[in-house]
Coordinates of C-alpha atoms in Angstrom, one line a residue:
M3 CA 0.0 0.0 0.0
I4 CA 2.8 2.4 0.9
K5 CA 4.5 1.6 -2.5
I6 CA 1.3 2.2 -4.4
A7 CA 0.7 5.5 -2.6
K8 CA 4.3 6.6 -3.3
D9 CA 3.9 5.7 -7.0
K10 CA 0.7 7.7 -7.3
R11 CA 2.3 10.7 -5.6
Q12 CA 5.3 10.5 -7.9
L13 CA 3.0 10.2 -10.9
L14 CA 1.0 13.3 -9.8
A15 CA 4.2 15.2 -9.1
N16 CA 5.5 14.4 -12.6
F17 CA 2.2 15.3 -14.2
F18 CA 2.2 18.6 -12.4
S19 CA 5.8 19.4 -13.4
L20 CA 5.2 18.5 -17.0
S21 CA 1.9 20.5 -17.0
V22 CA 3.7 23.6 -15.8
L23 CA 6.3 23.0 -18.5
Q24 CA 3.7 22.6 -21.2
G25 CA 1.9 25.7 -20.0
A26 CA 5.1 27.6 -20.5
N27 CA 5.6 25.9 -23.9
F28 CA 2.1 27.1 -24.8
I29 CA 2.2 30.6 -23.4
L30 CA 5.7 31.8 -24.2
P31 CA 5.6 31.1 -27.9
L32 CA 2.2 32.9 -28.1
I33 CA 4.1 35.9 -26.7
T34 CA 7.0 35.8 -29.1
L35 CA 5.3 34.5 -32.2
P36 CA 3.1 37.6 -32.8
Y37 CA 6.0 39.9 -32.0
L38 CA 8.4 38.0 -34.5
V39 CA 5.8 38.0 -37.3
R40 CA 5.2 41.8 -36.9
I41 CA 8.9 42.7 -36.6
L42 CA 10.4 40.3 -39.1
G43 CA 7.4 40.2 -41.5
T44 CA 6.0 37.0 -43.0
E45 CA 8.9 36.6 -45.5
K46 CA 11.8 36.7 -43.0
F47 CA 9.7 34.8 -40.4
G48 CA 9.0 32.2 -43.1
L49 CA 12.8 31.9 -43.8
V50 CA 13.5 31.3 -40.1
A51 CA 10.6 28.8 -39.9
F52 CA 12.0 27.0 -43.0
A53 CA 15.4 26.7 -41.4
Q54 CA 13.9 25.3 -38.2
A55 CA 12.0 22.7 -40.1
F56 CA 15.2 21.7 -42.0
I57 CA 17.3 21.4 -38.9
M58 CA 14.6 19.3 -37.2
Y59 CA 15.7 16.4 -39.4
F60 CA 19.1 16.5 -37.7
N61 CA 17.4 16.7 -34.3
I62 CA 15.4 13.5 -34.9
F63 CA 18.6 11.8 -36.2
V64 CA 20.7 12.7 -33.1
D65 CA 17.9 11.7 -30.7
Y66 CA 17.6 8.3 -32.6
G67 CA 14.6 7.2 -30.5
F68 CA 16.5 7.4 -27.2
N69 CA 13.8 9.6 -25.8
L70 CA 11.7 6.4 -25.5
S71 CA 14.1 3.5 -25.4
A72 CA 16.5 5.1 -22.9
T73 CA 13.6 6.3 -20.8
R74 CA 12.3 2.8 -20.5
E75 CA 15.7 1.3 -19.8
I76 CA 16.4 3.7 -17.0
S77 CA 12.9 3.3 -15.6
V78 CA 13.4 -0.5 -15.3
H79 CA 16.8 -0.2 -13.6
K80 CA 16.2 3.0 -11.7
E81 CA 17.2 1.4 -8.3
N82 CA 20.6 0.2 -9.8
Q83 CA 22.9 3.2 -10.0
Q84 CA 25.7 1.3 -11.7
K85 CA 23.4 0.2 -14.4
I86 CA 22.0 3.7 -14.9
M87 CA 25.6 5.0 -15.2
E88 CA 26.2 2.4 -18.0
I89 CA 23.0 3.3 -19.8
F90 CA 23.7 7.1 -19.5
S91 CA 27.2 6.7 -20.8
A92 CA 26.2 4.5 -23.7
V93 CA 23.4 6.9 -24.8
M94 CA 25.5 10.0 -24.5
T95 CA 28.4 8.4 -26.5
L96 CA 26.0 7.5 -29.3
K97 CA 24.4 10.9 -29.3
I98 CA 27.8 12.7 -29.5
M99 CA 28.8 10.5 -32.4
L100 CA 25.5 11.2 -34.2
L101 CA 25.8 14.9 -33.5
F102 CA 29.3 15.0 -35.1
F103 CA 28.1 13.1 -38.2
S104 CA 25.1 15.4 -38.5
F105 CA 27.2 18.5 -38.4
L106 CA 29.4 17.2 -41.2
V107 CA 26.3 16.5 -43.3
L108 CA 25.0 20.0 -42.7
L109 CA 28.4 21.5 -43.8
F110 CA 28.2 19.5 -47.0
L111 CA 24.6 20.5 -47.8
T112 CA 25.2 24.2 -47.0
N113 CA 28.2 24.3 -49.3
V114 CA 26.9 22.3 -52.2
F115 CA 23.2 23.2 -52.7
S116 CA 22.3 26.8 -53.5
K117 CA 19.0 26.7 -51.7
F118 CA 20.9 26.3 -48.4
A119 CA 24.2 28.0 -49.4
S120 CA 22.5 31.4 -49.8
D121 CA 21.6 31.4 -46.1
R122 CA 24.4 29.2 -44.7
L123 CA 24.9 31.1 -41.5
L124 CA 21.2 30.9 -40.6
Y125 CA 21.3 27.1 -40.9
L126 CA 24.5 26.8 -38.9
L127 CA 23.2 29.0 -36.1
T128 CA 19.9 27.1 -36.0
F129 CA 21.9 23.8 -35.6
G130 CA 22.8 25.0 -32.1
V131 CA 19.3 23.7 -31.0
V132 CA 20.5 20.2 -32.0
I133 CA 23.6 20.6 -29.8
G134 CA 21.5 21.7 -26.9
Q135 CA 19.0 18.9 -27.3
A136 CA 21.8 16.3 -27.6
I137 CA 23.4 17.2 -24.3
F138 CA 20.1 17.6 -22.4
P139 CA 19.2 14.0 -21.3
I140 CA 15.5 14.4 -20.9
W141 CA 15.2 10.7 -21.1
F142 CA 17.3 10.4 -17.9
F143 CA 15.0 12.6 -15.9
Q144 CA 11.9 10.8 -17.3
G145 CA 13.4 7.4 -16.5
I146 CA 14.0 8.2 -12.9
E147 CA 10.7 10.0 -12.8
K148 CA 12.1 13.4 -11.7
M149 CA 10.3 15.6 -14.2
K150 CA 10.7 18.8 -12.1
Y151 CA 14.3 19.2 -13.4
I152 CA 13.0 19.0 -17.0
T153 CA 10.4 21.7 -16.2
I154 CA 12.9 24.0 -14.5
L155 CA 15.6 23.8 -17.2
N156 CA 13.2 23.9 -20.1
I157 CA 11.4 27.0 -18.7
L158 CA 14.8 28.6 -18.1
A159 CA 15.7 28.0 -21.8
K160 CA 12.4 29.4 -23.0
L161 CA 12.6 32.4 -20.7
I162 CA 16.1 33.3 -21.9
F163 CA 14.9 33.1 -25.5
T164 CA 11.7 35.1 -24.8
I165 CA 13.3 37.9 -22.9
A166 CA 16.2 38.2 -25.3
I167 CA 13.9 38.3 -28.4
F168 CA 12.3 41.5 -27.1
L169 CA 15.8 43.0 -26.3
F170 CA 17.6 42.2 -29.5
V171 CA 15.1 41.7 -32.4
K172 CA 14.0 45.2 -33.4
E173 CA 13.9 45.1 -37.3
P174 CA 13.7 42.5 -40.1
N175 CA 17.5 42.4 -40.5
N176 CA 17.8 41.1 -36.9
Y177 CA 16.4 37.7 -38.0
L178 CA 19.7 35.9 -37.3
F179 CA 19.2 36.7 -33.6
V180 CA 16.3 34.3 -33.5
P181 CA 18.4 31.1 -34.1
I182 CA 21.3 32.5 -32.0
L183 CA 19.1 33.1 -28.9
N184 CA 17.1 29.9 -29.4
S185 CA 20.2 27.9 -29.6
L186 CA 21.8 29.6 -26.6
G187 CA 18.7 28.8 -24.5
F188 CA 18.9 25.1 -25.3
I189 CA 22.7 24.8 -24.9
I190 CA 22.6 26.6 -21.4
A191 CA 19.8 24.3 -20.3
G192 CA 21.8 21.2 -21.6
I193 CA 24.9 22.2 -19.7
L194 CA 23.0 22.8 -16.5
S195 CA 21.3 19.4 -16.8
L196 CA 24.7 17.7 -16.9
F197 CA 25.8 19.5 -13.7
I198 CA 22.6 18.4 -12.0
I199 CA 23.1 14.8 -13.1
K200 CA 26.7 14.8 -11.8
F201 CA 26.4 16.6 -8.5
I202 CA 22.8 15.8 -7.4
F203 CA 22.4 12.3 -8.8
H204 CA 26.1 11.4 -8.8
I205 CA 26.0 10.0 -12.3
H206 CA 29.0 10.5 -14.5
W207 CA 30.2 9.2 -17.8
I208 CA 32.1 5.9 -17.8
Y209 CA 33.6 4.1 -20.7
P210 CA 30.6 2.2 -22.0
K211 CA 30.7 -1.5 -22.9
R212 CA 30.6 -2.2 -26.6
D213 CA 27.7 -4.7 -26.2
S214 CA 25.6 -2.1 -24.3
V215 CA 26.2 0.5 -27.0
V216 CA 25.3 -1.9 -29.9
R217 CA 22.2 -3.2 -28.1
L218 CA 20.8 0.3 -27.3
F219 CA 21.5 1.4 -30.9
K220 CA 19.7 -1.6 -32.4
E221 CA 16.8 -1.4 -30.0
S222 CA 16.4 2.3 -30.8
T223 CA 16.5 1.9 -34.5
H224 CA 12.8 1.0 -34.8
L225 CA 11.9 4.0 -32.7
F226 CA 14.2 6.2 -34.8
I227 CA 12.5 5.2 -38.0
S228 CA 9.1 5.8 -36.2
N229 CA 10.3 9.3 -35.1
L230 CA 11.7 10.1 -38.5
S231 CA 8.3 9.1 -40.0
V232 CA 6.6 11.5 -37.5
T233 CA 8.9 14.2 -38.8
L234 CA 7.8 13.5 -42.3
F235 CA 4.3 14.6 -41.5
S236 CA 5.1 17.3 -38.8
V237 CA 8.1 19.1 -40.1
S238 CA 8.1 18.2 -43.8
N239 CA 4.9 20.1 -44.4
T240 CA 6.7 23.4 -43.7
F241 CA 9.8 22.2 -45.6
I242 CA 7.9 21.1 -48.7
L243 CA 5.8 24.2 -48.8
G244 CA 9.1 26.2 -48.7
I245 CA 10.5 24.2 -51.6
L246 CA 7.3 24.5 -53.8
T247 CA 6.2 28.1 -52.9
N248 CA 8.0 30.9 -51.1
N249 CA 9.1 32.2 -47.7
T250 CA 5.9 34.4 -47.4
M251 CA 3.7 31.3 -47.7
V252 CA 5.9 29.5 -45.2
G253 CA 5.6 32.4 -42.8
I254 CA 1.8 32.4 -43.0
Y255 CA 1.5 28.6 -42.7
A256 CA 4.0 28.5 -39.8
S257 CA 2.2 31.3 -38.0
I258 CA -1.1 29.3 -38.0
E259 CA 0.4 25.8 -37.5
K260 CA 2.5 26.8 -34.5
V261 CA -0.6 27.8 -32.6
I262 CA -2.2 24.4 -33.4
V263 CA 1.0 22.6 -32.5
A264 CA 1.1 24.4 -29.1
I265 CA -2.5 23.3 -28.4
K266 CA -1.8 19.7 -29.6
N267 CA 1.1 19.5 -27.2
L268 CA -1.1 20.2 -24.3
Y269 CA -1.6 16.4 -24.1
V270 CA 2.1 15.6 -24.0
P271 CA 2.6 16.1 -20.2
L272 CA 0.0 13.5 -19.3
Y273 CA 1.4 11.0 -21.7
Q274 CA 5.0 11.6 -20.7
A275 CA 4.2 11.3 -17.0
L276 CA 2.3 8.1 -17.6
F277 CA 4.9 6.4 -19.8
P278 CA 7.5 5.4 -17.2
W279 CA 4.7 4.3 -14.8
L280 CA 2.8 2.3 -17.5
S281 CA 6.0 0.7 -18.8
K282 CA 6.3 -1.3 -15.5
K283 CA 2.7 -2.8 -15.9
D284 CA 1.6 -5.9 -17.8
P285 CA -0.2 -5.3 -21.2
Q286 CA -3.6 -6.2 -19.9
N287 CA -3.5 -3.5 -17.2
I288 CA -2.1 -1.0 -19.8
R289 CA -5.1 -1.7 -22.1
M290 CA -7.5 -1.2 -19.3
I291 CA -6.0 2.2 -18.4
I292 CA -6.0 3.3 -22.0
K293 CA -9.6 2.2 -22.4
K294 CA -10.7 4.4 -19.5
M295 CA -8.7 7.4 -20.9
V296 CA -10.3 7.4 -24.4
P297 CA -13.7 9.0 -23.6
L298 CA -12.1 11.6 -21.3
I299 CA -9.5 12.6 -23.9
F300 CA -12.1 12.7 -26.7
A301 CA -14.4 15.0 -24.6
V302 CA -11.6 17.5 -23.8
S303 CA -10.3 17.6 -27.4
F304 CA -13.8 18.1 -28.8
I305 CA -14.4 21.1 -26.6
I306 CA -11.0 22.5 -27.8
F307 CA -12.0 21.9 -31.4
L308 CA -15.3 23.8 -31.0
I309 CA -13.5 26.8 -29.5
L310 CA -10.8 26.9 -32.2
F311 CA -13.4 26.5 -35.0
V312 CA -15.9 29.1 -33.8
F313 CA -13.4 31.7 -32.8
A314 CA -10.7 31.2 -35.5
E315 CA -10.8 34.8 -36.9
D316 CA -10.8 36.3 -33.4
I317 CA -7.8 34.2 -32.3
L318 CA -5.7 35.1 -35.3
S319 CA -6.7 38.8 -35.0
L320 CA -5.8 38.8 -31.4
L321 CA -2.4 37.1 -32.0
Y322 CA -1.2 38.7 -35.2
N323 CA -3.4 41.5 -36.3
N324 CA -2.1 40.7 -39.8
N325 CA -4.5 40.7 -42.7
N326 CA -2.3 38.3 -44.8
I327 CA -2.7 35.7 -42.0
I328 CA -6.3 36.4 -41.0
K329 CA -7.6 35.8 -44.5
Y330 CA -6.3 32.3 -44.2
S331 CA -8.5 31.6 -41.1
Y332 CA -10.2 28.8 -43.0
I333 CA -6.9 26.9 -42.7
F334 CA -7.0 27.5 -39.0
K335 CA -10.5 26.0 -38.9
L336 CA -9.3 23.0 -40.8
F337 CA -6.4 22.6 -38.4
A338 CA -8.8 22.6 -35.5
M339 CA -9.7 19.0 -36.3
I340 CA -6.1 18.1 -35.4
S341 CA -6.9 18.8 -31.7
I342 CA -9.2 15.7 -31.8
F343 CA -7.2 13.4 -34.1
A344 CA -3.8 14.1 -32.5
S345 CA -4.9 13.7 -28.9
L346 CA -6.2 10.2 -29.6
N347 CA -3.6 9.0 -32.0
M348 CA -0.9 10.0 -29.5
L349 CA -2.7 8.1 -26.8
F350 CA -2.5 4.9 -29.0
N351 CA 0.8 5.4 -30.9
M352 CA 2.9 7.3 -28.4
L353 CA 1.7 6.0 -25.1
Y354 CA 0.1 2.5 -25.6
L355 CA 2.4 1.0 -28.2
T356 CA 5.6 2.2 -26.5
S357 CA 4.4 1.1 -23.1
I358 CA 3.9 -2.5 -24.3
K359 CA 7.2 -2.2 -26.2
A360 CA 5.5 -2.8 -29.6
Y361 CA 8.2 -0.8 -31.3
K362 CA 8.0 -2.6 -34.7
E363 CA 4.2 -2.1 -34.9
R364 CA 4.6 1.6 -34.0
M365 CA 7.3 1.9 -36.7
S366 CA 5.0 0.3 -39.3
I367 CA 2.2 2.7 -38.4
M368 CA 4.6 5.7 -38.6
L369 CA 6.2 4.6 -41.8
K370 CA 2.8 4.2 -43.5
S371 CA 1.6 7.6 -42.3
G372 CA 4.9 9.2 -43.2
F373 CA 4.8 7.9 -46.7
F374 CA 1.2 9.0 -47.1
S375 CA 2.1 12.4 -45.8
I376 CA 5.0 13.0 -48.2
V377 CA 3.0 11.9 -51.2
T378 CA -0.1 13.9 -50.3
T379 CA 1.9 17.0 -49.2
F380 CA 3.9 17.2 -52.5
T381 CA 0.8 16.5 -54.6
C382 CA -1.7 18.7 -52.7
T383 CA 0.7 21.6 -52.3
F384 CA 1.7 21.5 -55.9
I385 CA -2.0 21.7 -57.0
F386 CA -3.6 23.7 -54.2
G387 CA -0.6 25.5 -52.6
I388 CA -0.9 26.3 -48.8
T389 CA -4.4 24.9 -48.6
G390 CA -3.1 21.6 -50.0
T391 CA -0.4 21.5 -47.3
A392 CA -3.0 21.9 -44.6
I393 CA -5.3 19.2 -46.1
S394 CA -2.4 16.8 -46.1
A395 CA -1.5 17.6 -42.4
V396 CA -5.0 17.0 -41.2
S397 CA -5.4 13.8 -43.3
T398 CA -2.2 12.3 -41.9
E399 CA -3.3 12.9 -38.3
F400 CA -6.6 11.2 -39.1
L401 CA -4.7 8.2 -40.7
L402 CA -2.5 7.9 -37.6
L403 CA -5.6 7.7 -35.4
I404 CA -7.2 5.0 -37.6
L405 CA -4.1 2.9 -37.7
G406 CA -3.2 3.2 -34.0
G407 CA -6.9 2.8 -32.9
T408 CA -7.2 -0.3 -35.1
Y409 CA -4.2 -2.0 -33.6
Y410 CA -5.5 -1.3 -30.1
L411 CA -9.0 -2.6 -30.8
K412 CA -7.5 -5.8 -32.3
A413 CA -5.5 -6.3 -29.1
E414 CA -8.6 -5.8 -27.1
K415 CA -10.5 -8.4 -29.0
N416 CA -7.7 -11.0 -28.7
V417 CA -7.8 -10.9 -24.9

């Protein structure tokens, strides 16, 4: 009974910490986004958004699925400090190797292809986010179920960025300050996290065993492919739109999409807090918990959908006061459906499948959805422009829900 009560308190504490973090992730961008769009203009803002979308591919590669696989490993062995040290060292070694390789690829691309060479400095500065994310072991804090450190450090990074934006970005030509300040925030948070791990948790890097490194790399490969597939339908929309249209269209699309993404991510704290806790339960218990969550998640997401759909023009007017963006409010209304589709597909694909360690099944779902997204985004954007990109984004989220929900229902019937 004491153990159960302690687990519940820990779960609530983690949920509270991650909710505070997500609140900051929701509020702070809504402060800086309108300011950046007004000061930089939709064209320069679109260029910055395009660079962020491009660099996100490197971020996914360097993470390589460790955000889930390493979290689970540490959660299982969290009472064994020596084992945690081995896992920590193996993951950090792999991430630094992947980071170095990624930087070499970026240098090649920005020197060979004119699309990237013309704004080489912007891409190199934006890469600082990848460095910060690589050295910030969120998976460690999730695994030991101490989310408050993630909250404190991430909010610190966001605050540094938010305050500095208002101090240094005063005109369109200051657009390079955006990647500089964003990268600095993440790098400072990453360095502080390593100090916390060393001096509070007494975990330090040791020479990892080759078998441990190889095993973690292989186990994470399915998750990496899954995460890359997620990128295909989350980041690639902005990237493809930038290739087929122009920076102004990217700026308008990113302005609208980032609001929806912020709302979509409101569900993440709950799923992140539940993941380490669920991972230790048997599949039948996990299915029972997921079943109880479905109607509640649907009810909340449907209310959010109605608010976004009914007040679309008012929300965009309040945030941006930009006629070029407001006239695309129909895209915002279309995106509102994502609040329902994403909340439920993340429940099945992000929480359920990873908790039961169905990595291959999750990879299959993500690959199918990623392929669908690439094909529909290229086709629809080429024919319908920015509207086609939005249609593809919503359709992909719906497909994810169908595939993830179908797998869950089949598992329920086979019990």
